[in-house]
CSV table of C-alpha atoms in Angstrom, one decimal:
chain,number,residue,atom,x,y,z
A,1,MET,CA,39.1,106.2,51.1
A,2,VAL,CA,36.1,104.2,49.8
A,3,VAL,CA,33.0,105.6,51.4
A,4,GLU,CA,29.9,103.5,51.0
A,5,ILE,CA,26.3,104.5,51.6
A,6,SER,CA,24.2,101.6,52.6
A,7,ASN,CA,20.7,100.8,51.2
A,8,GLU,CA,19.1,101.3,54.6
A,9,VAL,CA,20.0,105.0,54.3
A,10,ILE,CA,17.5,105.3,51.4
A,11,GLU,CA,14.9,103.5,53.4
A,12,TYR,CA,15.3,105.9,56.2
A,13,LEU,CA,15.1,108.9,53.9
A,14,GLU,CA,11.9,107.7,52.4
A,15,LYS,CA,10.3,106.8,55.7
A,16,ASN,CA,11.2,110.1,57.4
A,17,ILE,CA,10.9,112.6,54.5
A,18,SER,CA,8.3,114.7,56.1
A,19,LEU,CA,10.4,115.0,59.3
A,20,LEU,CA,13.7,115.9,57.7
A,21,THR,CA,15.1,119.3,56.7
A,22,CYS,CA,18.3,120.5,55.0
A,23,ASP,CA,19.8,120.8,58.4
A,24,SER,CA,19.1,117.3,59.6
A,25,ALA,CA,22.3,115.3,60.4
A,26,ILE,CA,21.6,112.8,57.7
A,27,CYS,CA,21.3,115.4,55.0
A,28,LEU,CA,24.4,117.3,56.2
A,29,ASN,CA,26.4,114.1,56.2
A,30,LEU,CA,25.3,113.3,52.7
A,31,ASN,CA,26.3,116.8,51.6
A,32,ILE,CA,29.7,116.5,53.3
A,33,ILE,CA,30.4,113.0,51.7
A,34,ALA,CA,29.6,114.5,48.3
A,35,ASP,CA,31.9,117.5,49.0
A,36,GLU,CA,34.8,115.3,50.0
A,37,CYS,CA,34.5,113.4,46.8
A,38,TYR,CA,34.1,116.6,44.8
A,39,ASN,CA,37.4,117.8,46.3
A,40,HIS,CA,39.1,114.5,45.3
A,41,GLU,CA,39.6,113.4,48.9
A,42,HIS,CA,37.5,110.2,49.1
A,43,PHE,CA,35.9,107.7,46.7
A,44,LEU,CA,32.1,107.1,46.8
A,45,TYR,CA,30.5,103.7,46.5
A,46,ALA,CA,26.8,102.8,46.5
A,47,GLU,CA,24.5,100.5,44.7
A,48,TYR,CA,22.8,101.8,41.5
A,49,SER,CA,19.4,102.3,43.2
A,50,VAL,CA,21.0,104.3,46.1
A,51,LEU,CA,22.8,106.7,43.7
A,52,GLU,CA,19.7,107.0,41.5
A,53,TYR,CA,17.7,108.1,44.6
A,54,LEU,CA,20.3,110.5,45.9
A,55,LYS,CA,20.9,112.4,42.7
A,56,ASN,CA,17.4,113.8,42.8
A,57,TYR,CA,16.9,114.0,46.6
A,58,PRO,CA,15.4,117.5,47.2
A,59,LEU,CA,17.1,118.2,50.5
A,60,LEU,CA,20.6,117.9,49.2
A,61,SER,CA,22.7,120.8,47.8
A,62,ASP,CA,23.1,121.2,44.0
A,63,VAL,CA,26.7,120.3,44.2
A,64,SER,CA,25.8,117.1,46.0
A,65,LYS,CA,23.2,116.2,43.4
A,66,LYS,CA,25.8,116.6,40.7
A,67,VAL,CA,28.3,114.4,42.5
A,68,TYR,CA,25.7,111.6,43.0
A,69,THR,CA,24.7,112.0,39.4
A,70,TYR,CA,28.3,111.6,38.3
A,71,PHE,CA,28.8,108.4,40.3
A,72,PHE,CA,25.4,107.2,39.1
A,73,SER,CA,26.6,107.6,35.5
A,74,LYS,CA,29.9,105.8,36.3
A,75,CYS,CA,28.4,103.2,38.6
A,76,TYR,CA,29.3,100.2,36.5
A,77,ASN,CA,32.8,101.5,35.6
A,78,LEU,CA,34.2,101.9,39.0
A,79,SER,CA,34.1,98.3,40.3
A,80,SER,CA,37.8,97.8,39.4
A,81,TYR,CA,38.8,100.7,41.6
A,82,ILE,CA,36.8,99.4,44.5
A,83,ALA,CA,38.3,96.0,44.0
A,84,SER,CA,41.8,97.4,44.7
A,85,THR,CA,40.8,98.2,48.3
A,86,LYS,CA,40.3,96.1,51.4
A,87,ILE,CA,39.3,98.6,54.1
A,88,SER,CA,36.3,101.0,53.7
A,89,ILE,CA,33.8,103.2,55.5
A,90,CYS,CA,30.1,102.4,55.4
A,91,TYR,CA,27.6,105.0,56.5
A,92,TYR,CA,24.6,103.2,58.0
A,93,ILE,CA,21.5,103.7,60.2
A,94,GLY,CA,22.7,103.0,63.7
A,95,ASP,CA,23.8,104.6,67.0
A,96,THR,CA,27.5,103.9,67.3
A,97,ILE,CA,30.7,103.8,65.2
A,98,LYS,CA,31.8,100.2,65.0
A,99,HIS,CA,34.5,98.1,63.3
A,100,CYS,CA,33.5,94.8,61.7
A,101,GLY,CA,36.1,93.0,59.7
A,102,ASP,CA,37.4,95.3,57.0
A,103,LYS,CA,34.6,97.9,57.3
A,104,PHE,CA,34.1,100.8,59.6
A,105,PHE,CA,30.4,101.6,60.1
A,106,ILE,CA,29.5,105.2,60.8
A,107,PRO,CA,26.0,106.4,61.9
A,108,ILE,CA,24.7,108.8,59.3
A,109,THR,CA,21.9,110.2,61.5
A,110,LYS,CA,24.4,111.7,63.9
A,111,LYS,CA,27.0,114.4,63.4
A,112,ASN,CA,30.0,112.5,61.8
A,113,ASN,CA,31.6,115.0,59.4
A,114,LEU,CA,34.0,113.2,57.0
A,115,LYS,CA,37.4,114.8,56.5
A,116,GLN,CA,40.5,113.9,54.4
A,117,SER,CA,42.4,110.9,55.5
A,118,LEU,CA,45.6,111.3,57.5
A,119,LEU,CA,48.9,109.5,57.1
A,120,ILE,CA,50.9,109.7,60.4
A,121,CYS,CA,54.6,108.8,60.5
A,122,GLU,CA,57.5,109.7,62.7
A,123,ASP,CA,58.3,112.6,60.5
A,124,LEU,CA,57.0,114.3,57.3
A,125,SER,CA,59.8,112.9,55.1
A,126,ASP,CA,58.6,109.4,56.0
A,127,CYS,CA,55.0,110.2,54.9
A,128,THR,CA,56.4,111.6,51.6
A,129,PHE,CA,58.5,108.5,51.1
A,130,TYR,CA,55.6,106.1,51.5
A,131,ILE,CA,53.2,108.1,49.3
A,132,SER,CA,55.9,108.5,46.6
A,133,LEU,CA,56.7,104.8,46.7
A,134,VAL,CA,53.1,103.7,46.2
A,135,GLU,CA,52.6,106.3,43.4
A,136,GLU,CA,55.6,104.8,41.6
A,137,ILE,CA,54.3,101.2,42.2
A,138,LEU,CA,50.9,102.2,40.7
A,139,HIS,CA,52.6,104.0,37.8
A,140,GLU,CA,54.8,100.9,37.0
A,141,SER,CA,51.8,98.7,37.4
A,142,LYS,CA,49.8,100.9,34.9
A,143,CYS,CA,47.2,101.2,37.6
A,144,ASN,CA,45.2,104.5,37.2
A,145,LEU,CA,44.5,105.2,40.9
A,146,SER,CA,44.8,108.6,42.5
A,147,LEU,CA,45.7,109.2,46.1
A,148,SER,CA,44.8,111.9,48.6
A,149,LEU,CA,46.3,111.9,52.1
A,150,HIS,CA,47.2,114.7,54.6
A,151,LYS,CA,50.7,114.1,56.0
A,152,LEU,CA,51.3,114.5,59.8
A,153,GLN,CA,54.4,113.7,61.9
A,154,CYS,CA,54.3,112.3,65.4
A,155,ALA,CA,57.9,112.5,66.6
A,156,GLY,CA,58.0,108.7,67.2
A,157,SER,CA,57.2,108.0,70.8
A,158,GLN,CA,54.4,110.7,70.8
A,159,ALA,CA,52.3,108.7,68.3
A,160,LEU,CA,49.6,107.9,70.9
A,161,GLU,CA,49.3,111.6,71.9
A,162,THR,CA,49.3,112.7,68.3
A,163,ILE,CA,46.6,110.3,67.3
A,164,ASP,CA,44.5,111.1,70.4
A,165,ASN,CA,44.8,114.8,69.5
A,166,GLU,CA,43.4,114.1,66.0
A,167,ILE,CA,40.3,112.2,67.2
A,168,GLU,CA,37.5,114.5,68.1
A,169,PRO,CA,33.7,114.0,68.5
A,170,GLY,CA,31.6,114.5,65.4
A,171,ILE,CA,34.6,114.4,63.0
A,172,ILE,CA,35.7,111.4,61.0
A,173,ARG,CA,39.3,111.8,59.9
A,174,PRO,CA,40.5,108.4,58.9
A,175,ILE,CA,44.0,107.7,60.3
A,176,ALA,CA,46.6,105.5,58.7
A,177,CYS,CA,49.9,105.2,60.6
A,178,ILE,CA,53.2,103.6,59.5
A,179,MET,CA,56.0,103.2,62.0
A,180,ASP,CA,59.5,101.7,62.0
A,181,SER,CA,59.9,98.5,64.0
A,182,ASP,CA,63.4,99.6,65.2
A,183,LYS,CA,64.3,95.9,65.4
A,184,LYS,CA,67.9,94.7,65.1
A,185,GLN,CA,66.9,91.1,64.4
A,186,GLU,CA,63.6,89.3,63.8
A,187,SER,CA,63.1,88.2,67.4
A,188,ASP,CA,63.5,91.6,68.9
A,189,PRO,CA,60.4,93.4,70.4
A,190,THR,CA,59.1,96.4,68.5
A,191,GLY,CA,60.5,99.8,69.6
A,192,SER,CA,58.8,102.4,71.7
A,193,SER,CA,57.6,104.5,68.7
A,194,ALA,CA,55.8,101.5,67.2
A,195,ASN,CA,54.4,100.5,70.6
A,196,SER,CA,53.0,104.0,71.1
A,197,ALA,CA,51.1,103.8,67.8
A,198,LEU,CA,49.9,100.2,68.6
A,199,SER,CA,48.6,101.5,72.0
A,200,ALA,CA,46.5,104.1,70.1
A,201,LEU,CA,45.2,101.3,67.8
A,202,SER,CA,44.2,99.2,70.7
A,203,GLU,CA,42.4,102.1,72.3
A,204,HIS,CA,40.5,103.3,69.2
A,205,GLN,CA,40.2,100.5,66.7
A,206,ASP,CA,36.7,99.5,67.7
A,207,THR,CA,35.3,103.1,67.7
A,208,TYR,CA,37.3,105.0,65.1
A,209,VAL,CA,38.6,104.6,61.5
A,210,ILE,CA,42.3,103.8,62.2
A,211,SER,CA,44.9,101.3,61.0
A,212,VAL,CA,48.5,101.0,62.1
A,213,HIS,CA,51.2,99.2,60.2
A,214,VAL,CA,54.6,98.4,61.8
A,215,LEU,CA,57.3,97.7,59.3
A,216,HIS,CA,58.5,94.1,58.9
A,217,VAL,CA,61.9,95.6,58.6
A,218,ARG,CA,64.0,97.9,60.9
A,219,ALA,CA,63.2,101.3,59.2
A,220,LYS,CA,62.2,102.9,56.0
A,221,GLU,CA,65.8,102.7,54.7
A,222,ASN,CA,65.4,98.9,54.7
A,223,VAL,CA,62.2,99.1,52.7
A,224,ILE,CA,64.3,99.9,49.6
A,225,PRO,CA,66.6,96.9,48.9
A,226,PRO,CA,70.3,97.7,48.3
A,227,ASN,CA,70.2,96.8,44.6
A,228,LEU,CA,67.6,99.6,44.1
A,229,LEU,CA,69.4,102.0,46.5
A,230,SER,CA,72.4,101.6,44.3
A,231,ILE,CA,70.6,103.3,41.4
A,232,HIS,CA,71.4,106.5,43.2
A,233,SER,CA,75.1,107.3,42.8
A,234,GLN,CA,75.3,109.1,46.2
A,235,LEU,CA,73.7,106.1,48.0
A,236,ASN,CA,75.8,103.4,46.3
A,237,THR,CA,78.3,103.2,49.1
A,238,PRO,CA,80.7,100.3,49.7
A,239,LEU,CA,78.3,98.9,52.2
A,240,VAL,CA,75.3,99.1,49.8
A,241,LYS,CA,77.4,97.5,47.0
A,242,LYS,CA,78.3,94.6,49.3
A,243,LEU,CA,74.7,94.2,50.5
A,244,SER,CA,73.4,94.3,46.9
A,245,THR,CA,75.2,91.0,46.2
A,246,GLY,CA,73.0,89.3,48.8
A,247,VAL,CA,69.5,90.3,47.8
A,248,GLU,CA,68.7,86.9,46.2
A,249,ASN,CA,70.3,84.8,49.0
A,250,PRO,CA,67.9,83.8,51.8
A,251,LYS,CA,70.8,83.5,54.2
A,252,CYS,CA,71.2,87.3,53.9
A,253,TYR,CA,67.6,88.3,54.2
A,254,ASN,CA,67.6,89.0,58.0
A,255,LEU,CA,70.7,91.2,57.7
A,256,LEU,CA,69.1,93.2,54.8
A,257,LYS,CA,65.9,93.7,56.8
A,258,PHE,CA,67.5,94.8,60.1
A,259,ILE,CA,70.9,96.4,59.4
A,260,ASN,CA,71.2,100.1,60.3
A,261,LEU,CA,71.4,101.5,56.7
A,262,LYS,CA,70.9,105.1,57.8
A,263,ASN,CA,73.7,105.4,60.3
A,264,GLY,CA,75.9,102.5,59.3
A,265,ILE,CA,77.9,100.5,61.8
A,266,LYS,CA,80.8,101.8,63.9
A,267,ASP,CA,83.3,99.1,64.8
A,268,LEU,CA,81.8,96.1,63.1
A,269,ARG,CA,83.3,93.5,65.4
A,270,ALA,CA,81.9,95.1,68.6
A,271,SER,CA,78.4,95.7,67.1
A,272,LYS,CA,75.3,93.8,68.0
A,273,GLU,CA,74.5,93.5,64.4
A,274,TYR,CA,77.7,91.5,63.7
A,275,THR,CA,76.8,89.2,66.6
A,276,TYR,CA,73.2,88.7,65.2
A,277,HIS,CA,74.1,88.4,61.6
A,278,LYS,CA,77.8,87.2,61.6
A,279,ASP,CA,77.2,84.4,59.0
A,280,ALA,CA,75.5,86.8,56.6
A,281,PHE,CA,78.2,89.4,56.9
A,282,GLU,CA,80.8,86.8,56.2
A,283,LEU,CA,78.9,85.5,53.2
A,284,LEU,CA,79.0,89.0,51.7
A,285,GLY,CA,82.7,89.4,52.5
A,286,ILE,CA,82.2,91.9,55.2
A,287,CYS,CA,84.5,90.8,57.9
A,288,PRO,CA,86.3,92.6,60.7
A,289,PRO,CA,90.1,92.2,61.0
A,290,ASP,CA,91.6,89.7,63.4
A,291,GLU,CA,91.8,91.3,66.8
A,292,SER,CA,95.4,90.1,67.3
A,293,ASP,CA,96.9,92.0,64.4
A,294,GLY,CA,96.2,95.4,65.9
A,295,SER,CA,94.3,96.7,62.9
A,296,ASP,CA,91.8,99.6,63.1
A,297,PRO,CA,88.2,98.8,63.7
A,298,VAL,CA,86.0,98.4,60.5
A,299,ASN,CA,83.5,101.2,60.2
A,300,LEU,CA,80.7,100.9,57.7
A,301,ASN,CA,79.1,104.2,56.5
A,302,GLY,CA,75.4,104.3,56.0
A,303,ILE,CA,73.4,106.3,53.5
A,304,GLY,CA,72.9,109.2,56.0
A,305,SER,CA,69.9,110.9,57.4
A,306,LYS,CA,69.0,112.6,54.1
A,307,GLY,CA,69.7,109.5,51.9
A,308,MET,CA,66.1,108.5,51.5
A,309,ASP,CA,65.1,112.1,50.7
A,310,CYS,CA,67.6,111.9,47.8
A,311,PHE,CA,66.1,108.6,46.7
A,312,VAL,CA,62.6,110.1,46.7
A,313,LYS,CA,63.5,113.1,44.7
A,314,ASP,CA,65.8,111.6,42.1
A,315,VAL,CA,64.4,108.0,41.7
A,316,LEU,CA,60.8,107.9,42.9
A,317,ASN,CA,60.0,111.4,41.7
A,318,HIS,CA,62.2,111.0,38.6
A,319,GLN,CA,64.5,114.0,38.8
A,320,TYR,CA,66.9,111.8,36.8
A,321,ASP,CA,64.5,112.1,33.8
A,322,LYS,CA,64.8,115.8,33.9
A,323,GLU,CA,68.6,115.7,34.4
A,324,TYR,CA,69.0,113.4,31.4
A,325,THR,CA,66.8,115.6,29.2
A,326,LYS,CA,68.9,118.6,30.2
A,327,LEU,CA,72.2,116.8,29.5
A,328,LEU,CA,71.1,115.9,26.0
A,329,LYS,CA,71.0,119.6,25.2
A,330,ASP,CA,74.5,120.3,26.4
A,331,GLU,CA,77.1,119.6,23.7
A,332,ASP,CA,79.9,120.0,26.3
A,333,ILE,CA,78.9,116.9,28.3
A,334,SER,CA,80.6,113.7,27.4
A,335,GLU,CA,78.6,110.8,25.9
A,336,ASP,CA,79.7,108.5,28.8
A,337,THR,CA,78.1,111.0,31.3
A,338,LYS,CA,74.9,111.1,29.3
A,339,GLN,CA,74.7,107.3,29.1
A,340,LYS,CA,75.2,106.9,32.8
A,341,LYS,CA,72.4,109.4,33.5
A,342,LYS,CA,70.2,107.6,30.9
A,343,ARG,CA,70.7,104.3,32.7
A,344,GLN,CA,69.8,105.9,36.1
A,345,ALA,CA,66.7,107.3,34.5
A,346,GLU,CA,65.7,104.0,33.0
A,347,GLN,CA,66.3,102.0,36.2
A,348,SER,CA,64.2,104.4,38.2
A,349,HIS,CA,61.2,103.2,36.1
A,350,GLU,CA,61.9,99.5,36.6
A,351,LEU,CA,61.8,99.1,40.4
A,352,LEU,CA,59.2,96.4,40.4
A,353,ASN,CA,61.1,94.3,37.8
A,354,ASN,CA,64.1,94.3,40.1
A,355,LEU,CA,62.4,93.9,43.4
A,356,PRO,CA,63.9,91.0,45.4
A,357,ASP,CA,61.5,88.4,46.9
A,358,TYR,CA,62.4,89.1,50.5
A,359,ILE,CA,60.8,92.6,50.4
A,360,LYS,CA,57.8,92.1,48.2
A,361,GLN,CA,55.3,91.5,51.0
A,362,GLN,CA,56.5,94.6,52.7
A,363,TRP,CA,55.9,96.7,49.6
A,364,ASP,CA,52.4,95.0,49.1
A,365,ASP,CA,51.4,95.9,52.7
A,366,ILE,CA,52.5,99.5,52.4
A,367,LYS,CA,50.8,99.8,49.0
A,368,GLN,CA,47.5,98.4,50.4
A,369,LEU,CA,47.4,100.7,53.4
A,370,ILE,CA,48.1,103.8,51.3
A,371,ILE,CA,45.5,102.8,48.7
A,372,ASP,CA,42.9,101.9,51.3
A,373,TYR,CA,43.1,105.3,53.1
A,374,GLY,CA,44.2,107.4,50.1
A,375,ILE,CA,42.1,106.3,47.2
A,376,THR,CA,40.1,109.1,45.5
A,377,ILE,CA,38.4,109.7,42.2
A,378,SER,CA,40.9,110.0,39.3
A,379,PRO,CA,41.1,113.3,37.5
A,380,THR,CA,41.2,111.3,34.2
A,381,PHE,CA,37.5,110.5,34.8
A,382,GLY,CA,36.7,114.1,34.0
A,383,PHE,CA,35.0,114.8,37.3
A,384,ILE,CA,32.3,117.4,38.0
A,385,SER,CA,33.1,120.8,36.3
């Protein structure tokens, strides 16, 4: 996360230099901020004059001085990184933690030890998915940002208890939370898991560094549009194939956002989803049989509980690249098989080029939250040795 040190901190240090020691809260906080950046867990921002002062401040540790010296030397090269964020922390001279607009203000003269940011989701695989997705977006956008987030699961409806448990006096552990909406249609209320997280946000947003994002879609499976899910051969089910034909049709957007892609639909005609999205189903040629002819119910298989794990591993983390490289060395593998794997590998690097309009805002919102809370100094800058 971007951590700013305000100009008034320097004024305070100069005014009180004869009263301060290495163990004063302000000096400890400045050392901890530097340590967090040194460990690639946060991203420091301050004006040139602030960094110039801190790099030589006698009450700071040697490591801290090196960190502030580094950021001083890169001061004018880091603005593009800062511009990619919207939410930040600002250490200031004051008495209370407060939230004003897109900034969280933290008193630097009190014990407020900065820690690595948390990403809290219903389970760890959700955390992995969102981080991997944003890393792929950054890679395809040729954006040289690095991310650092500690993953934590909350078992859905226990989001409030989980968040409460992570908030403790004297510790600043920024919390980003992403939850499924669990909606079956746009007008539905959000589910209990999302409401639990929103209750935590309501309770803590004015006095702690926390943001909660509830998906605009039903669940993480709906974050990946069917035409991209179909890159993965195991996920390219008959249902996904049908849905893929509707990704450019606005009349199908609500169905794509709120269909149960994980579990599928048992007995289409009797399902609420068919009631809510009947026109879209019929547009895609997904129709139940006439009740009068005695046909069996139509069951639509989803991608399964492990489907998104497969997508993360093979597509987002590019296991297909490794598999294709391995196939090239095997003379017993047919050319058709090699070409199929090559197409999968190439498609896994072109997600943004094939992203339908209806899901772009959702991707942007996830990306922004992960960058805001996870941004750290890039290893390519050759950080402190």
